[in-house]
Amino acid sequence: MAKTSAMMRLVCMGKHKASEQLVDGLGRGEFADSKDLKCYANCVLEMMQAMKKGKVTADSAIKQIELLIPSEIAEPTVGAFRLCRDAGKQMFGQDALWQQFNRSSLRFVFHPLANGIKNPCEAAYALLKCIHANNPKYFFA
């Protein structure tokens, strides 16, 4: 898993010129407003089969997670993808927020919409923010 993650990171950082500092910040929940970082996120999510052409493909991502990641990490990660898979079905504009109840921690999570955003990099970033909001303990990018 670590080798695959490192390979995706290197490929996507090189392809989109996202700095290591900004990429490392994602793991700490720091989502800088950077086009390069947003496109890095799209690259990683496409490599994970979680996005395709700006659309969330959660079923593919869930299959990959269940195959490649140890169950103690996979379960909350799959849960986050399930919570985030339909983000944006009720689109009220690119900057709108969608309110979602997270039953596992009994808290409300707000995140930007993903599906419905036309720019694939922006959509990927919205999905990444949602996943982090719902699974900060095992989030990696």
Short mmCIF file of C-alpha atoms in Angstrom, two decimals, residues 22-135:
data_model
loop_
_atom_site.label_atom_id
_atom_site.label_comp_id
_atom_site.label_asym_id
_atom_site.label_seq_id
_atom_site.Cartn_x
_atom_site.Cartn_y
_atom_site.Cartn_z
CA LEU A 22 1.00 21.74 -0.19
CA VAL A 23 0.51 17.99 -0.70
CA ASP A 24 1.71 17.27 2.85
CA GLY A 25 -0.77 19.87 4.10
CA LEU A 26 -3.68 17.82 2.76
CA GLY A 27 -2.92 15.12 5.32
CA ARG A 28 -3.25 17.75 8.05
CA GLY A 29 -6.55 19.01 6.65
CA GLU A 30 -4.98 22.09 5.04
CA PHE A 31 -6.75 22.65 1.73
CA ALA A 32 -4.92 25.52 0.03
CA ASP A 33 -6.67 27.29 -2.84
CA SER A 34 -4.20 26.17 -5.49
CA LYS A 35 -5.06 25.01 -9.02
CA ASP A 36 -2.01 22.71 -9.03
CA LEU A 37 -3.08 21.13 -5.74
CA LYS A 38 -6.67 20.67 -6.91
CA CYS A 39 -5.48 18.99 -10.11
CA TYR A 40 -3.08 16.84 -8.05
CA ALA A 41 -6.12 15.70 -6.05
CA ASN A 42 -7.96 14.87 -9.28
CA CYS A 43 -4.97 12.88 -10.54
CA VAL A 44 -4.73 10.82 -7.33
CA LEU A 45 -8.49 10.22 -7.18
CA GLU A 46 -8.54 9.16 -10.84
CA MET A 47 -5.64 6.76 -10.21
CA MET A 48 -7.63 5.36 -7.26
CA GLN A 49 -10.64 5.04 -9.60
CA ALA A 50 -12.63 7.33 -7.30
CA MET A 51 -13.15 9.95 -10.04
CA LYS A 52 -13.50 9.76 -13.79
CA LYS A 53 -13.77 12.89 -15.93
CA GLY A 54 -14.85 14.94 -12.92
CA LYS A 55 -17.51 12.49 -11.74
CA VAL A 56 -17.41 10.57 -8.45
CA THR A 57 -17.11 6.82 -9.04
CA ALA A 58 -17.33 5.65 -5.44
CA ASP A 59 -18.13 2.00 -6.22
CA SER A 60 -14.81 1.58 -8.04
CA ALA A 61 -12.92 3.32 -5.24
CA ILE A 62 -14.62 1.20 -2.58
CA LYS A 63 -13.61 -1.99 -4.39
CA GLN A 64 -9.98 -0.80 -4.55
CA ILE A 65 -9.99 0.20 -0.88
CA GLU A 66 -11.41 -3.13 0.22
CA LEU A 67 -8.78 -5.00 -1.82
CA LEU A 68 -5.70 -2.95 -0.95
CA ILE A 69 -6.11 -1.44 2.51
CA PRO A 70 -6.13 -3.27 5.88
CA SER A 71 -9.67 -3.61 7.27
CA GLU A 72 -9.12 -1.33 10.30
CA ILE A 73 -8.35 1.51 7.87
CA ALA A 74 -10.59 0.35 5.02
CA GLU A 75 -13.84 0.36 7.02
CA PRO A 76 -13.84 4.07 7.99
CA THR A 77 -12.45 5.00 4.56
CA VAL A 78 -15.23 3.11 2.78
CA GLY A 79 -17.70 4.78 5.14
CA ALA A 80 -16.39 8.20 4.15
CA PHE A 81 -16.69 7.37 0.44
CA ARG A 82 -20.25 6.16 0.97
CA LEU A 83 -21.14 9.40 2.77
CA CYS A 84 -19.49 11.50 0.06
CA ARG A 85 -20.50 9.54 -3.04
CA ASP A 86 -23.64 11.57 -3.69
CA ALA A 87 -22.27 14.93 -2.69
CA GLY A 88 -23.71 17.47 -5.06
CA LYS A 89 -26.74 15.67 -6.44
CA GLN A 90 -28.71 18.74 -5.32
CA MET A 91 -26.48 21.41 -6.79
CA PHE A 92 -27.14 24.99 -5.69
CA GLY A 93 -24.00 26.53 -7.21
CA GLN A 94 -20.30 25.72 -7.10
CA ASP A 95 -19.72 27.37 -3.73
CA ALA A 96 -22.81 25.92 -2.08
CA LEU A 97 -22.44 23.70 0.94
CA TRP A 98 -24.24 20.46 1.48
CA GLN A 99 -25.16 19.51 5.03
CA GLN A 100 -24.71 15.90 5.92
CA PHE A 101 -25.26 14.07 9.17
CA ASN A 102 -22.37 11.80 10.09
CA ARG A 103 -23.95 9.04 12.19
CA SER A 104 -20.66 7.49 13.27
CA SER A 105 -19.60 10.55 15.24
CA LEU A 106 -23.00 12.21 15.74
CA ARG A 107 -21.93 15.49 14.23
CA PHE A 108 -22.84 17.58 11.23
CA VAL A 109 -20.29 17.75 8.46
CA PHE A 110 -20.34 20.50 5.87
CA HIS A 111 -18.50 20.07 2.61
CA PRO A 112 -18.52 21.54 -0.86
CA LEU A 113 -20.47 19.77 -3.56
CA ALA A 114 -18.59 17.42 -5.90
CA ASN A 115 -20.95 16.07 -8.56
CA GLY A 116 -22.26 18.95 -10.60
CA ILE A 117 -19.02 20.94 -10.55
CA LYS A 118 -17.88 21.10 -14.16
CA ASN A 119 -14.16 21.52 -13.52
CA PRO A 120 -12.70 18.05 -12.73
CA CYS A 121 -10.01 19.50 -10.45
CA GLU A 122 -12.57 21.48 -8.44
CA ALA A 123 -14.86 18.43 -8.21
CA ALA A 124 -11.99 16.22 -6.99
CA TYR A 125 -11.04 18.80 -4.37
CA ALA A 126 -14.63 18.93 -3.13
CA LEU A 127 -14.67 15.12 -2.81
CA LEU A 128 -11.31 15.15 -1.03
CA LYS A 129 -12.57 17.73 1.48
CA CYS A 130 -15.66 15.63 2.14
CA ILE A 131 -13.62 12.47 2.65
CA HIS A 132 -11.29 14.28 5.04
CA ALA A 133 -14.22 15.75 6.98
CA ASN A 134 -15.67 12.26 7.44
CA ASN A 135 -12.44 10.32 7.98
#
